[in-house]
C-alpha atoms as a printed R data frame, in Angstrom:
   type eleno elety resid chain resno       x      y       z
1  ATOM     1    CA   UNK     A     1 -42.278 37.843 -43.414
2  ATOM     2    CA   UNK     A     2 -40.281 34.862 -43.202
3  ATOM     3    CA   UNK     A     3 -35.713 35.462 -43.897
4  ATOM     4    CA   UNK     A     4 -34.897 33.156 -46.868
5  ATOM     5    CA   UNK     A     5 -30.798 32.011 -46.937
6  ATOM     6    CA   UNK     A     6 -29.267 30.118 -50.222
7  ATOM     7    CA   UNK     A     7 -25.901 28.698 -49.392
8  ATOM     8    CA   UNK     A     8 -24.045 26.518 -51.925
9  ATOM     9    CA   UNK     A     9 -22.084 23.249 -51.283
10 ATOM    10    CA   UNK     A    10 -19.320 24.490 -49.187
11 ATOM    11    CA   UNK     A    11 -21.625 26.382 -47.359
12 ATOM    12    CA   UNK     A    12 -21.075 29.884 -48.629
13 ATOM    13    CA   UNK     A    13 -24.003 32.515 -49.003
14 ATOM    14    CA   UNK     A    14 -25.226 32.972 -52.456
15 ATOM    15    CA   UNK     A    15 -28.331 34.975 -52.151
16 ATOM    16    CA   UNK     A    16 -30.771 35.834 -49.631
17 ATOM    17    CA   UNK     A    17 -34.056 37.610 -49.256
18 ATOM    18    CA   UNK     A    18 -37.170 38.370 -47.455
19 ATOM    19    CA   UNK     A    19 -40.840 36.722 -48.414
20 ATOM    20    CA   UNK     A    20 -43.564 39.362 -48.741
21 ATOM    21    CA   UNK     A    21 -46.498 39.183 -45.627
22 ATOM    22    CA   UNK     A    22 -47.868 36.916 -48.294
23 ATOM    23    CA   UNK     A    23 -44.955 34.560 -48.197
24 ATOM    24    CA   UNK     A    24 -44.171 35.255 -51.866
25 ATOM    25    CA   UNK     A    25 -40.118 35.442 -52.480
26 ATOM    26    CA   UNK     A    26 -38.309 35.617 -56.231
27 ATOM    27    CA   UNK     A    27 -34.164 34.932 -56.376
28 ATOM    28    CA   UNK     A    28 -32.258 34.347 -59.554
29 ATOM    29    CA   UNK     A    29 -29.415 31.237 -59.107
30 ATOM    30    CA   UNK     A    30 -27.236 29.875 -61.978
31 ATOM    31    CA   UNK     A    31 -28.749 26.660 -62.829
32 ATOM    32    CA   UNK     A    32 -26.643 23.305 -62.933
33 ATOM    33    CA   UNK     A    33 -25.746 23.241 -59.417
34 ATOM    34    CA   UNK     A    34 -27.056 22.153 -56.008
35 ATOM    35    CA   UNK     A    35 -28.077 25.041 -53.263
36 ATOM    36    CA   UNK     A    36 -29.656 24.347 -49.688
37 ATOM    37    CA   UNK     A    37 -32.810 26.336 -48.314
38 ATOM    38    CA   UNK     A    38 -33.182 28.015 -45.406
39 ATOM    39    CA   UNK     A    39 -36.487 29.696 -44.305
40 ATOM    40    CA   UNK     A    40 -36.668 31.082 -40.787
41 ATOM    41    CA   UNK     A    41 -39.383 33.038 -39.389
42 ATOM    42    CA   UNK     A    42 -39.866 34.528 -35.306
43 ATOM    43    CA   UNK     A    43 -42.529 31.962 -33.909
44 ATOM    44    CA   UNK     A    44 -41.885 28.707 -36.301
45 ATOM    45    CA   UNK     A    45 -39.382 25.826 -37.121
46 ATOM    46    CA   UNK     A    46 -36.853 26.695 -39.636
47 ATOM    47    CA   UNK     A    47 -37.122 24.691 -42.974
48 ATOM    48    CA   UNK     A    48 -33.626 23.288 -44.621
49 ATOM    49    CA   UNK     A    49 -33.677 21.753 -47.588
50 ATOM    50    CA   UNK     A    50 -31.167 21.020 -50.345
51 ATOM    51    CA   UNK     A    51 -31.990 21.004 -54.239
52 ATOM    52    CA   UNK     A    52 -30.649 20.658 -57.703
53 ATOM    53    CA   UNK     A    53 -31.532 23.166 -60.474
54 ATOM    54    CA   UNK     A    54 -31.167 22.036 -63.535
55 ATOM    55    CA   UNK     A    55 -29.265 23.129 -66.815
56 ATOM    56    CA   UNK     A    56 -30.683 25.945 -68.583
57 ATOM    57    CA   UNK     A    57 -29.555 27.765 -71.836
58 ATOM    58    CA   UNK     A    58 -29.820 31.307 -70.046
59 ATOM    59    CA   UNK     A    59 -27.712 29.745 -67.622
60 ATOM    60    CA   UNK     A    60 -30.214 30.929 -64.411
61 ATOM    61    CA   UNK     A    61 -33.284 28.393 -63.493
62 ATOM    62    CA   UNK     A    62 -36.918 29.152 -62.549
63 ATOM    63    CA   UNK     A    63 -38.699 27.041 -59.667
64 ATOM    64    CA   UNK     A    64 -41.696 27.947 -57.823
65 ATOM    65    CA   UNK     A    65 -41.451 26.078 -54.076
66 ATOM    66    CA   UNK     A    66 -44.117 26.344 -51.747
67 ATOM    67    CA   UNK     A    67 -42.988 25.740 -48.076
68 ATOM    68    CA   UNK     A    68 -45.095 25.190 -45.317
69 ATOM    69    CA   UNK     A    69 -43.654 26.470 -41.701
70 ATOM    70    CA   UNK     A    70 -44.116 24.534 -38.302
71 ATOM    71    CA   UNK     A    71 -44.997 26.846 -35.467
72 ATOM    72    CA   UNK     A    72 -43.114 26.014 -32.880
């Protein structure tokens, strides 16, 4: 199980979560806006990455990501 961390522009926590032994994870965001990644798991590097969800009448966005960890 790998701890994932959304943080918005300013830095502040918006969600967070743990992946199943699988490495399968679901969070709802509010689309139109810009979030960074963080995945961190005992044992491997931690992934940061920063995206954009796009506009979406229901106002929340569905992605599927698939990130690959670095042991260390």
């Amino acid at each position: 199980e790998a701890d994932i961390i959304i943080t918005d522009t300013t830095g502040t926590k918006v969600a967070g979560t743990s992946s199943s032994a699988e490495g399968d994870y679901f969070i709802t965001l509010k689309g139109d806006k810009k979030y960074q990644i963080e995945v961190k798991k005992s044992g491997y590097e931690t992934f940061t990455e920063t995206i954009t969800l796009s506009t979406s009448p229901k106002g929340t966005y569905s992605m599927d990501k698939d990130i690959l960890l670095k042991k260390k």
